Amino acid sequence: MTPRADVAITGVGVVTAAVIGDSAALGAFLGAPSPPSGPALSPGAVATLIDPTEARRLSRVCQLTIAAARLALRESRLDPAAGLGLVIGTEFGDLASTHDFADGFLARGPAGLSALLFPNTVMNTMVATTAIAVGAREMALTLNAPTVAGELAVARGAAAVASGRVPAVLAGGVDELDSVVERELAHLGLGGERRGDGAAFVVLESREAARARGATVLGEVSAAAWRALPARPWGVGRMRRSRAIDAALRAAGARPADVSWVYASASGDEPRDRWEADVLGAALGTRAPVSSLGRLLARHAGLGALRVAAAAWTARSGLLPIVNGTTRLERVPPRRGLVHGLARGGAHVALVVDAA
Amino acid sequence: MSRVVVTGLGAASPFGAGIVAYWKGLSGGVCAIRELTLIDTQSFRCRIGAEVSGPLAGSARRTRADRLAIGAAAEALADAGLGARDRRSAAVVVGAVGGGMLEAEAWYWHGAGDPRPASLRGVLPCAQAEALASRFRIGGPRHTVVTACSSGAVALSEAAALIADGVVDVALAGGVDSITRICFMGFNALKLLDPTPCRPFDRERRGMSIGEGAGFVVLESEAHARGRHARVYATLAGYGTTTDAYHVTAPDPDGDGMVRAMRAALGHAGAAPHEVQYANAHGTGTPQNDRIEARALARVFGEGGLLVSSSKSMIGHTMAAAGSLEAIATVLALEHGVVPPTASLTTPDPDVPFDCVPHASRPAALTCAISNSFGFGGQNVTLLFRRGVA
């Protein structure tokens, strides 16, 4: 049985085309949500977030990761030396460096191979560089998953804190736009959704530890669960009963009626979005309003963690951004909501988020 | 917390398909590192590696990594005797790095033009977990971990955590990687490959040899295994995962992260250093890694405090599969009471103060052993196994 988590969120860091900053910046954006001018962060925006040495040395996706991780850590005022883990979800990793590495060989043979680029072809390069940048020396994981990598990272991080394996975790996601990916997803018939790039992180620690050090608790992950529904890889299934939602609600000691609102992963992949709507409907009924930030912000792995941070904001403010053609704010009962992600292939994640 | 036991083993190794072939090769001290055939190695200084030979499981439309994973996972599930009901709620945790990159490279190398192979769908590391869940109808938690060369071992520790926390009773866990051009070329670019078969812990060692394969285990809570009268190979009594936070490719020269991982595994298992009789080392064969690992082992266990050997001397560095294949080697060493050798070790390095079991395997009444795995980015994992249910 999935155990209760009771994990505090004490820091938020978001680096996306629509919003850059900590929980206050995210709250300001969510309070007056508007679509970004484009799906990708401008090069100038990225350059302002890290020091020039890092800008020269690190790939763009690593820069995004480090910038968002530092923002979250700064807000939490947590000392990494006390024991900090790192869990990063990503769908495509540092694919740009992988292209560059391969292109070097294709252009010049073995002489064109870059020893500096090679480590970036391994998907854990963002973890490796961020661990160094922020001094995270405990467990460090890169989780690769379609669609739900970011929320999966937060769920896994919350579980690690809840079990006492690590005192605190920086958990989140990152991805960047890649022209080859866009072209191939379109070829696979998966080009319908809006894809963006960026990174988002939350700092997770036990409620007691956060209170003991006087940290501001922005919200709580009361329970987190991840399971798989039957579906072929890249396919959309038919089963509606979500064992992840069941397990998360059970662990939180909550009934479906206790969930006042939902942040879903819908982002314009219509078959998958319909499946998720069916799953949510079967688990919770149609009473709880659903926010689909992916339709506004475009989807990337960072969005999973961003939605967890947004859920903490909704739990505090009682406001939920509804994206449905137009974007508006709806007043909802605060306190308890659900963050949900469902991927083609059936992986799905559910997190119960409460006010502090 | 539930105790976690190993009830099923499966391998697709450079010795061929299956655990029997794997153990026969390891215990026989056979080196499976040969001329590479899967990729073009012309114009490279090193042209060898350890490929999985023989027919692969699954459809030829799948990626090579998918097929390696399916073969090893099918064996582990059958070995454990898991029924459909257990599989429905089981977790699947896969350590992967290259995913279906071998096939993607072949396509990209030719200008990324049409026709696109169907196997391009399997290019990401998560493809193998998706394929296993779909093929074997595994419906519990599913995740893919990428911690570079320690991925396979991290998959086991992640699965064990899910069981210990009570999330699931059963998990299929392991690592998989096929040889890829990018991996081969990258290690060439870093000048880390030995043009002859690697010689871990040898004074004359010159680097590593790449390999490929898949290793999967079935992990269960002890209560669940007892309830269905399953055969128990070993107990995964402890594990430790740490990060150096030092350098993207080089390990911390003091081996602090490695030491912390080994001590965390001991602490988690409630084991004293003197209880551990054997370490299946990460042992890549690079001058720096072997020296630092030996130093870290000595700090934790004392010089000469245990037997040490490297499976990579026989199967090369199988990347994401290394951690799980070597964990299986450790379990089999406990099961058979035999320490597999460091096959190519002829001139022991005086900086390695351990008996590294040169050339031939050695009988030893083992009850407790560790398997070390260290990856790029300073991603360290130590798994601690006890024989049987302990």
XYZ file of C-alpha atoms in Angstrom:
746
model
C 0.000 0.000 0.000
C 1.302 3.438 -0.880
C 2.234 5.210 2.367
C 1.121 8.715 3.284
C 3.763 11.271 2.407
C 3.198 14.479 4.408
C 5.968 16.218 2.541
C 6.308 19.999 2.618
C 7.017 22.150 -0.428
C 9.381 24.879 0.690
C 10.764 26.234 -2.560
C 9.720 26.714 -6.170
C 11.841 27.518 -9.185
C 10.365 28.015 -12.645
C 12.178 28.872 -15.857
C 9.775 28.894 -18.797
C 8.827 31.177 -21.625
C 5.784 32.357 -19.671
C 7.218 32.819 -16.202
C 10.616 32.883 -14.510
C 11.055 32.997 -10.774
C 9.987 31.494 -7.465
C 6.565 30.805 -5.966
C 5.724 34.508 -5.866
C 6.455 34.916 -9.574
C 4.464 31.809 -10.369
C 1.582 33.035 -8.238
C 1.607 36.387 -10.009
C 1.473 34.635 -13.354
C -1.293 32.236 -12.315
C -3.305 35.134 -10.930
C -3.367 36.739 -14.383
C -2.543 33.890 -16.734
C -1.694 34.623 -20.342
C -0.011 32.587 -23.029
C 3.705 33.165 -23.642
C 4.740 34.921 -26.838
C 6.352 31.683 -28.036
C 6.978 28.152 -26.804
C 10.724 28.571 -26.225
C 12.679 30.735 -23.832
C 14.681 33.421 -25.569
C 18.482 33.051 -25.474
C 18.691 36.354 -23.620
C 16.390 35.129 -20.870
C 18.516 32.041 -20.296
C 21.750 34.040 -20.241
C 20.569 36.232 -17.377
C 19.950 33.240 -15.121
C 23.419 31.752 -14.835
C 26.950 33.008 -14.585
C 29.025 33.492 -17.739
C 31.345 30.574 -16.981
C 28.413 28.192 -16.809
C 26.932 29.742 -19.940
C 30.146 28.959 -21.833
C 30.629 25.483 -20.424
C 27.150 24.018 -20.197
C 24.546 23.030 -22.733
C 21.317 24.991 -22.843
C 19.211 22.291 -21.208
C 21.704 22.043 -18.345
C 21.573 25.825 -17.967
C 17.775 25.733 -17.729
C 17.979 23.000 -15.127
C 20.533 24.724 -12.948
C 18.726 28.048 -13.120
C 15.394 26.577 -11.992
C 17.016 24.408 -9.320
C 18.850 27.414 -7.841
C 15.661 29.495 -7.760
C 13.859 26.757 -5.833
C 16.731 26.211 -3.449
C 17.117 29.939 -2.806
C 13.452 30.290 -1.886
C 13.619 27.312 0.470
C 16.732 28.668 2.257
C 17.751 25.035 2.682
C 21.393 24.178 3.316
C 22.328 21.391 0.855
C 25.068 20.271 3.213
C 22.359 18.937 5.505
C 21.596 16.291 2.891
C 20.009 17.055 -0.448
C 18.831 14.602 -3.105
C 17.984 15.418 -6.690
C 15.337 13.844 -8.928
C 14.954 15.144 -12.465
C 12.359 14.011 -14.955
C 12.974 14.462 -18.640
C 11.502 13.146 -21.830
C 14.347 13.858 -24.242
C 17.369 14.898 -22.176
C 20.150 16.777 -23.912
C 19.254 15.761 -27.430
C 20.825 18.892 -28.923
C 24.262 17.802 -27.694
C 23.632 14.307 -29.013
C 22.936 15.728 -32.484
C 26.057 17.876 -32.259
C 28.186 14.945 -31.179
C 26.937 12.751 -34.014
C 27.180 15.577 -36.545
C 30.812 16.129 -35.577
C 31.618 12.561 -36.537
C 29.527 12.628 -39.682
C 31.308 15.780 -40.840
C 34.888 14.979 -39.917
C 35.141 11.354 -38.859
C 36.876 10.464 -35.574
C 38.643 13.849 -35.572
C 35.239 15.513 -35.285
C 34.307 13.743 -32.062
C 34.116 15.964 -29.002
C 35.140 14.494 -25.667
C 33.398 17.453 -24.028
C 30.068 16.778 -25.721
C 29.998 13.028 -25.128
C 28.894 13.128 -21.452
C 25.930 15.268 -22.519
C 24.666 12.454 -24.719
C 23.831 10.535 -21.547
C 20.490 11.633 -20.172
C 21.794 12.112 -16.634
C 23.929 15.076 -17.681
C 21.437 17.528 -16.156
C 21.610 15.693 -12.830
C 25.398 15.569 -12.965
C 25.840 19.283 -13.629
C 23.072 20.391 -11.278
C 24.350 18.217 -8.422
C 27.688 19.986 -8.767
C 26.075 23.422 -9.065
C 23.887 23.110 -5.968
C 25.912 20.618 -3.902
C 23.400 17.745 -3.937
C 25.319 14.715 -2.681
C 22.612 12.202 -1.734
C 20.540 10.048 -4.101
C 20.300 11.599 -7.541
C 18.035 10.191 -10.218
C 17.116 10.989 -13.770
C 13.700 9.585 -14.616
C 12.826 9.204 -18.265
C 9.169 8.909 -19.186
C 6.855 10.167 -21.869
C 4.591 13.046 -20.809
C 4.700 12.468 -17.030
C 8.433 12.712 -16.304
C 8.142 15.900 -14.256
C 5.310 14.836 -11.993
C 6.892 11.384 -11.682
C 10.081 13.030 -10.426
C 8.125 14.959 -7.794
C 6.255 11.814 -6.768
C 9.497 9.837 -6.481
C 11.165 12.651 -4.573
C 8.240 12.882 -2.164
C 8.411 9.121 -1.571
C 12.131 9.343 -0.806
C 11.563 12.093 1.752
C 8.548 10.344 3.260
C 10.493 7.124 3.779
C 13.318 8.995 5.479
C 15.901 7.974 2.886
C 16.938 11.543 2.278
C 16.232 14.681 4.326
C 15.301 16.871 1.366
C 14.965 16.582 -2.390
C 15.031 18.984 -5.285
C 12.539 17.445 -7.679
C 11.384 18.614 -11.039
C 11.674 18.344 -14.755
C 13.259 19.856 -17.802
C 13.099 19.604 -21.581
C 13.932 21.779 -24.518
C 12.447 22.060 -27.974
C 14.206 20.061 -30.664
C 13.421 20.258 -34.342
C 14.142 16.568 -35.011
C 11.829 15.541 -32.172
C 9.088 17.828 -33.461
C 9.375 16.387 -36.964
C 9.423 12.769 -35.805
C 6.546 13.178 -33.369
C 4.518 14.663 -36.192
C 5.454 11.687 -38.347
C 4.217 9.359 -35.602
C 0.928 11.234 -35.531
C 1.785 12.834 -32.204
C 2.256 16.381 -33.371
C -1.092 17.694 -32.188
C -0.081 18.934 -28.806
C 1.749 22.141 -28.009
C 5.309 21.497 -26.920
C 7.456 24.032 -25.153
C 10.634 24.116 -23.171
C 11.763 25.007 -19.724
C 12.456 23.676 -16.269
C 10.663 23.700 -12.953
C 11.605 22.412 -9.525
C 10.161 22.150 -6.055
C 12.078 21.614 -2.829
C 10.564 18.815 -0.789
C 11.289 18.046 2.851
C 9.457 16.525 5.758
C 6.826 18.749 7.337
C 8.525 18.437 10.702
C 11.964 19.303 9.368
C 10.595 22.309 7.513
C 8.833 23.618 10.595
C 11.830 22.929 12.809
C 14.059 25.153 10.706
C 11.388 27.832 10.361
C 10.897 27.401 6.631
C 7.857 28.822 4.894
C 5.715 25.887 3.832
C 4.060 26.647 0.486
C 1.967 23.503 0.415
C 2.139 19.793 1.091
C 2.290 16.661 -0.998
C 0.119 14.453 1.189
C 0.392 11.403 -1.035
C 1.926 10.399 -4.337
C 1.464 7.277 -6.413
C 2.367 6.112 -9.881
C 1.044 3.082 -11.763
C 0.422 1.952 -15.346
C -2.809 1.465 -17.267
C -2.846 -1.104 -20.051
C -1.817 0.405 -23.370
C 0.689 -0.324 -26.091
C 3.832 1.817 -26.106
C 2.847 5.219 -27.547
C -0.743 4.011 -27.549
C -3.895 5.201 -25.823
C -5.762 2.652 -23.733
C -9.353 2.193 -22.771
C -9.233 1.332 -19.086
C -10.629 4.161 -16.991
C -9.976 2.980 -13.470
C -6.860 4.675 -12.197
C -5.001 2.722 -9.560
C -2.669 5.664 -9.089
C -5.526 7.975 -8.087
C -7.034 5.254 -5.901
C -3.690 4.649 -4.183
C -2.932 8.342 -3.680
C -6.360 9.099 -2.229
C -6.191 6.063 0.040
C -2.758 7.053 1.281
C -3.930 10.600 1.946
C -6.977 9.306 3.793
C -9.164 11.143 1.302
C -12.342 10.313 -0.556
C -12.917 11.348 -4.164
C -15.355 13.973 -2.930
C -12.540 15.581 -0.941
C -10.732 16.570 -4.139
C -11.865 20.101 -4.914
C -9.928 20.687 -8.125
C -7.480 18.992 -10.475
C -4.402 19.990 -12.428
C -4.382 17.561 -15.372
C -1.739 16.853 -17.992
C -3.952 17.580 -20.995
C -1.978 19.515 -23.579
C -3.589 19.117 -26.969
C -2.869 15.458 -27.749
C -6.585 14.894 -28.168
C -6.780 11.064 -27.887
C -4.644 11.126 -24.745
C -6.485 14.129 -23.347
C -9.830 12.342 -23.832
C -8.469 9.240 -22.101
C -7.293 11.336 -19.151
C -10.654 13.074 -18.945
C -12.324 9.666 -18.849
C -9.934 8.439 -16.144
C -10.482 11.551 -14.024
C -14.215 11.330 -14.522
C -14.294 7.703 -13.435
C -12.229 8.426 -10.326
C -13.652 11.761 -9.225
C -16.867 12.364 -11.148
C -17.350 15.583 -13.037
C -17.729 17.886 -10.047
C -14.120 18.982 -9.606
C -12.961 21.668 -12.068
C -9.916 20.738 -14.114
C -7.045 22.999 -15.067
C -4.965 22.087 -18.099
C -1.960 24.396 -18.004
C -0.333 22.446 -20.825
C -2.834 23.983 -23.225
C -1.673 27.428 -22.142
C 2.039 26.965 -21.520
C 2.865 24.122 -23.923
C 4.064 20.816 -22.538
C 7.553 19.909 -21.361
C 8.802 17.797 -18.476
C 9.153 20.875 -16.288
C 5.417 21.388 -16.488
C 4.808 18.427 -14.170
C 6.642 20.121 -11.316
C 5.177 23.486 -12.270
C 1.689 22.032 -11.882
C 2.579 20.738 -8.411
C 3.747 24.233 -7.473
C 0.596 25.663 -9.048
C -1.505 23.250 -7.005
C 0.152 24.509 -3.829
C -0.764 28.063 -4.945
C -4.383 27.054 -5.587
C -4.524 25.364 -2.195
C -3.441 28.688 -0.661
C -5.409 31.081 -2.823
C -8.576 29.238 -3.763
C -8.039 30.239 -7.400
C -7.747 27.865 -10.325
C -6.759 28.905 -13.860
C -9.114 27.251 -16.308
C -7.787 26.921 -19.852
C -10.468 26.118 -22.342
C -10.209 28.180 -25.477
C -9.924 31.245 -23.298
C -8.207 31.436 -19.933
C -10.037 32.516 -16.807
C -9.692 32.183 -13.064
C -12.264 30.175 -11.168
C -12.773 30.414 -7.435
C -12.561 26.949 -5.891
C -12.545 25.585 -2.367
C -8.906 25.721 -1.317
C -7.192 23.065 0.763
C -7.070 19.878 -1.296
C -6.503 19.116 -4.951
C -5.023 16.533 -7.244
C -2.185 16.770 -9.744
C -2.543 14.119 -12.399
C -0.507 13.014 -15.364
C -1.256 10.332 -17.919
C 1.095 9.327 -20.707
C 0.607 7.443 -23.910
C 1.651 3.926 -23.011
C -0.313 4.095 -19.765
C 2.123 5.469 -17.173
C 0.194 7.723 -14.839
C 0.925 9.693 -11.716
C -1.296 11.165 -9.030
C -0.300 13.560 -6.262
C -2.605 14.851 -3.561
C -1.628 18.429 -2.755
C -2.900 20.245 0.329
C -2.484 23.684 1.809
C 0.110 23.879 4.580
C 9.798 -2.114 6.305
C 9.550 -5.321 4.301
C 12.657 -7.405 3.710
C 13.430 -7.737 -0.004
C 14.449 -11.055 -1.547
C 15.586 -12.148 -4.997
C 13.394 -14.858 -6.487
C 14.101 -14.762 -10.206
C 17.127 -14.165 -12.420
C 17.456 -13.540 -16.145
C 20.339 -12.533 -18.384
C 21.198 -11.801 -21.973
C 24.958 -11.486 -21.794
C 27.939 -11.643 -24.123
C 28.020 -15.338 -23.205
C 24.614 -15.751 -24.853
C 21.055 -16.088 -23.649
C 20.274 -17.212 -20.155
C 21.609 -17.440 -16.639
C 23.219 -20.844 -17.210
C 25.379 -19.516 -20.041
C 26.166 -16.380 -18.044
C 27.360 -18.240 -14.964
C 29.236 -20.823 -17.009
C 31.166 -18.049 -18.733
C 31.815 -16.046 -15.566
C 32.830 -18.956 -13.384
C 34.924 -20.358 -16.208
C 36.856 -17.113 -16.519
C 36.016 -16.836 -20.226
C 36.644 -13.504 -21.930
C 33.832 -12.639 -24.356
C 35.465 -9.447 -25.651
C 36.067 -9.733 -29.398
C 36.078 -7.800 -32.667
C 32.876 -5.727 -32.881
C 30.482 -6.607 -35.699
C 27.399 -4.485 -34.920
C 28.988 -1.164 -35.828
C 31.695 0.078 -38.136
C 34.911 0.491 -36.154
C 37.218 1.420 -39.025
C 39.548 4.290 -38.269
C 39.250 3.814 -34.507
C 42.160 2.717 -32.355
C 39.972 0.295 -30.392
C 37.852 -2.098 -32.436
C 36.681 -4.594 -29.843
C 33.823 -5.065 -27.440
C 31.550 -7.712 -25.978
C 28.451 -8.326 -28.080
C 25.578 -10.615 -27.204
C 25.801 -13.495 -29.624
C 23.093 -15.810 -30.886
C 19.405 -15.255 -31.608
C 17.571 -12.597 -29.630
C 14.099 -12.769 -28.127
C 11.185 -10.852 -29.620
C 10.313 -9.605 -33.058
C 12.989 -8.341 -35.435
C 10.923 -5.157 -35.776
C 11.867 -4.256 -32.205
C 15.072 -2.500 -31.242
C 18.020 -4.590 -30.160
C 17.731 -3.143 -26.643
C 14.049 -4.139 -26.481
C 14.939 -7.674 -27.540
C 17.749 -7.991 -25.010
C 15.437 -6.753 -22.259
C 12.569 -9.024 -23.261
C 14.815 -12.092 -23.262
C 16.291 -11.432 -19.840
C 13.004 -10.316 -18.289
C 11.116 -13.331 -19.614
C 13.689 -15.619 -18.041
C 13.557 -13.808 -14.683
C 9.747 -13.868 -14.573
C 9.639 -17.564 -15.507
C 12.378 -18.364 -13.008
C 10.369 -16.687 -10.265
C 7.222 -18.503 -11.364
C 5.154 -15.331 -11.223
C 1.580 -15.620 -12.364
C -0.497 -13.088 -14.258
C -2.122 -11.807 -11.090
C 1.207 -10.989 -9.448
C 2.422 -9.307 -12.602
C -0.661 -7.097 -12.833
C 0.269 -5.227 -9.681
C 4.058 -5.583 -9.911
C 6.431 -2.700 -10.471
C 8.812 -2.573 -13.374
C 11.947 -0.490 -12.928
C 14.473 -0.342 -15.728
C 17.913 1.204 -15.860
C 18.708 2.316 -19.388
C 20.961 4.748 -21.189
C 21.026 4.160 -24.930
C 17.473 2.915 -25.436
C 16.953 2.238 -29.131
C 19.828 4.489 -30.147
C 21.530 1.809 -32.285
C 18.615 1.840 -34.720
C 18.170 5.608 -34.499
C 21.829 6.087 -35.350
C 21.533 3.901 -38.429
C 18.690 6.121 -39.611
C 20.369 9.418 -38.638
C 23.666 8.373 -40.215
C 21.919 8.193 -43.560
C 20.578 11.721 -43.430
C 17.508 11.044 -41.330
C 15.565 10.378 -44.486
C 12.712 8.026 -45.161
C 11.885 5.287 -44.669
C 11.823 5.630 -40.912
C 12.059 2.247 -39.225
C 9.163 1.349 -36.941
C 11.741 0.793 -34.226
C 12.354 4.559 -33.997
C 9.418 4.571 -31.613
C 11.731 2.784 -29.198
C 14.559 5.291 -29.259
C 14.197 6.707 -25.738
C 15.574 4.923 -22.668
C 12.046 4.510 -21.315
C 11.129 2.355 -24.308
C 12.314 -0.841 -22.672
C 10.180 -0.353 -19.551
C 7.216 0.406 -21.796
C 7.903 -2.697 -23.873
C 8.242 -4.957 -20.832
C 5.111 -3.606 -19.175
C 3.137 -4.111 -22.366
C 4.587 -7.523 -23.217
C 4.261 -9.041 -19.739
C 1.167 -7.082 -18.657
C 2.855 -5.478 -15.690
C 0.534 -2.819 -14.313
C 2.184 -1.457 -11.182
C 4.551 1.491 -10.824
C 6.760 1.869 -13.858
C 9.831 3.980 -14.128
C 13.078 4.240 -16.029
C 16.196 5.461 -14.283
C 19.197 6.899 -16.081
C 22.262 7.197 -13.881
C 24.773 6.386 -16.640
C 26.868 3.292 -15.894
C 25.155 2.614 -12.567
C 21.628 2.598 -14.015
C 21.066 -1.154 -13.731
C 22.031 -1.190 -10.064
C 19.894 1.871 -9.312
C 16.942 0.071 -10.884
C 17.354 -2.650 -8.256
C 17.626 -0.174 -5.386
C 14.593 1.738 -6.664
C 12.535 -1.437 -6.915
C 13.668 -2.525 -3.473
C 12.549 0.833 -2.078
C 9.070 0.348 -3.553
C 8.843 -3.061 -1.872
C 10.347 -1.948 1.425
C 7.906 0.983 1.582
C 5.001 -1.375 1.025
C 3.963 0.101 -2.329
C 4.251 -3.255 -4.104
C 5.039 -6.847 -3.171
C 6.822 -7.730 -6.408
C 9.048 -5.893 -8.858
C 10.833 -6.713 -12.069
C 14.042 -4.718 -12.079
C 17.172 -4.556 -14.137
C 19.217 -2.800 -16.743
C 19.683 -3.029 -20.473
C 21.852 -1.499 -23.148
C 22.892 -2.454 -26.618
C 26.149 -1.355 -28.139
C 25.762 1.970 -29.912
C 27.985 4.030 -32.154
C 27.704 7.054 -29.904
C 28.822 5.119 -26.844
C 31.715 3.493 -28.695
C 32.806 6.754 -30.282
C 32.382 8.714 -27.082
C 34.618 6.498 -25.023
C 37.084 6.548 -27.911
C 36.990 10.339 -27.833
C 37.690 10.260 -24.116
C 40.567 7.850 -24.836
C 39.195 5.452 -22.259
C 39.092 2.296 -24.407
C 41.807 -0.352 -24.338
C 42.485 -1.720 -27.844
C 42.965 -5.114 -26.204
C 40.490 -6.750 -23.785
C 40.339 -4.710 -20.603
C 42.438 -5.708 -17.587
C 40.821 -4.379 -14.420
C 43.172 -4.008 -11.437
C 46.210 -4.957 -13.540
C 49.246 -2.695 -13.240
C 49.349 -2.497 -17.046
C 45.646 -1.718 -17.525
C 44.944 0.760 -20.300
C 41.231 1.312 -20.246
C 37.858 -0.300 -20.593
C 36.071 -2.468 -23.165
C 32.468 -1.746 -24.005
C 29.823 -4.435 -23.942
C 26.076 -4.928 -24.062
C 23.412 -7.039 -22.479
C 20.484 -7.142 -20.115
C 20.126 -8.415 -16.595
C 16.786 -8.622 -14.801
C 15.772 -9.881 -11.398
C 12.469 -10.445 -9.686
C 12.444 -8.850 -6.250
C 9.743 -9.615 -3.711
C 8.866 -8.916 -0.145
C 9.967 -11.849 1.949
C 6.389 -12.389 3.131
C 5.085 -12.559 -0.421
C 7.809 -14.968 -1.480
C 7.158 -17.198 1.509
C 3.425 -17.059 0.886
C 3.824 -18.573 -2.543
C 6.733 -20.873 -1.567
C 9.084 -19.193 -4.003
C 12.724 -20.132 -4.265
C 14.856 -17.407 -2.698
C 18.333 -16.833 -4.112
C 19.393 -14.042 -1.826
C 18.258 -11.112 0.252
C 18.893 -7.598 -1.030
C 19.670 -6.510 2.487
C 20.955 -3.023 1.855
C 21.776 -0.396 -0.695
C 23.318 3.031 -0.763
C 23.076 5.664 -3.492
C 25.158 8.828 -3.410
C 26.414 11.547 -5.707
C 29.937 12.914 -5.864
C 28.851 16.412 -6.992
C 32.452 16.719 -8.139
C 32.902 16.313 -11.910
C 30.811 15.239 -14.891
C 33.087 12.367 -15.938
C 35.809 11.930 -13.330
C 35.203 10.382 -9.923
C 36.074 12.271 -6.770
C 39.786 11.424 -6.384
C 39.287 10.629 -2.694
C 36.434 8.258 -3.488
C 34.248 9.941 -0.879
C 31.024 9.315 -2.781
C 31.925 5.645 -3.233
C 32.755 5.330 0.462
C 29.453 6.933 1.433
C 27.546 4.539 -0.863
C 29.245 1.473 0.605
C 28.745 2.682 4.169
C 25.104 3.511 3.461
C 24.545 -0.020 2.146
C 26.206 -1.490 5.225
C 24.141 0.742 7.482
C 20.917 -0.063 5.675
C 21.640 -3.790 5.995
C 22.811 -3.525 9.590
C 26.018 -5.237 8.522
C 29.531 -4.739 9.842
C 32.342 -4.390 7.300
C 33.948 -7.665 8.409
C 30.771 -9.564 7.466
C 31.250 -8.774 3.770
C 33.470 -11.385 2.140
C 33.323 -10.411 -1.517
C 32.972 -7.256 -3.609
C 31.958 -7.484 -7.231
C 33.727 -4.288 -8.153
C 32.771 -1.668 -10.688
C 36.309 -2.388 -11.956
C 36.261 -0.784 -15.386
C 39.953 -1.188 -16.160
C 40.729 2.521 -16.448
C 43.811 3.513 -14.436
C 41.979 6.187 -12.464
C 38.682 4.412 -11.678
C 40.246 1.189 -10.449
C 42.730 2.999 -8.237
C 40.048 5.180 -6.649
C 37.644 2.271 -6.160
C 40.399 0.202 -4.527
C 41.189 3.101 -2.219
C 37.505 3.460 -1.317
C 37.166 -0.280 -0.669
C 40.204 -0.147 1.589
C 38.742 2.778 3.558
C 35.543 0.848 4.213
C 36.730 -2.748 4.559
C 40.446 -2.410 5.304
C 43.254 -3.459 2.990
C 42.821 -7.082 1.972
C 39.585 -7.199 3.934
C 37.649 -9.056 1.263
C 37.934 -10.721 -2.131
C 37.441 -8.395 -5.081
C 36.813 -9.209 -8.735
C 35.577 -7.493 -11.868
C 33.063 -9.143 -14.198
C 33.963 -6.510 -16.790
C 37.187 -8.412 -17.445
C 34.967 -10.981 -19.185
C 31.848 -9.204 -20.469
C 33.186 -5.677 -20.845
C 31.314 -2.657 -19.571
C 27.712 -3.345 -20.467
C 26.711 0.229 -19.554
C 23.188 0.404 -18.114
C 23.119 -3.385 -17.871
C 26.384 -3.528 -15.927
C 24.902 -2.855 -12.502
C 22.213 -5.501 -12.812
C 24.349 -8.129 -14.571
C 26.983 -7.679 -11.895
C 24.366 -7.831 -9.146
C 23.282 -11.152 -10.648
C 26.921 -12.296 -10.680
C 27.091 -11.421 -6.982
C 23.911 -13.362 -6.217
C 25.209 -16.354 -8.173
C 28.540 -16.181 -6.330
C 26.617 -16.402 -3.054
C 24.413 -19.170 -4.408
C 27.251 -21.329 -5.716
C 29.902 -20.446 -3.156
C 32.239 -19.471 -5.957
C 33.901 -16.115 -6.610
C 34.169 -15.394 -10.346
C 37.626 -14.213 -11.360
C 39.152 -11.092 -12.812
C 39.958 -12.981 -15.965
C 42.755 -10.953 -17.508
C 44.650 -9.967 -14.385
C 48.300 -10.994 -14.763
C 50.289 -8.272 -12.984
C 48.494 -7.101 -9.850
C 48.667 -3.363 -9.237
C 50.431 -2.627 -5.942
C 47.980 0.260 -5.482
C 45.149 -2.266 -5.269
C 45.596 -3.897 -1.854
C 43.188 -6.771 -2.435
C 43.181 -10.328 -3.715
C 41.439 -9.712 -7.037
C 41.015 -13.418 -7.850
C 43.140 -13.550 -11.005
C 42.326 -15.846 -13.955
C 40.317 -18.614 -12.278
C 37.254 -18.626 -10.075
C 37.682 -19.614 -6.456
C 35.477 -21.579 -4.057
C 34.501 -19.535 -1.025
C 31.802 -20.038 1.587
C 30.120 -16.692 1.007
C 27.257 -15.359 3.075
C 27.457 -11.632 2.380
C 28.691 -9.709 -0.658
C 28.407 -6.299 -2.289
C 28.171 -5.110 -5.865
C 29.535 -1.657 -6.678
C 28.390 0.480 -9.614
C 29.597 3.982 -10.389
C 28.422 6.193 -13.224
C 29.333 9.397 -15.047
C 28.354 12.343 -12.938
C 29.573 10.604 -9.795
C 26.455 8.461 -9.464
C 27.426 5.753 -6.983
C 25.460 2.699 -5.918
C 26.331 -0.203 -3.667
C 24.024 -3.201 -3.348
C 24.518 -5.580 -0.424
C 23.266 -9.151 -0.711
C 23.065 -11.898 1.886
C 22.784 -15.542 0.906
C 19.254 -16.955 1.049
C 16.787 -15.394 3.466
C 18.853 -13.552 6.029
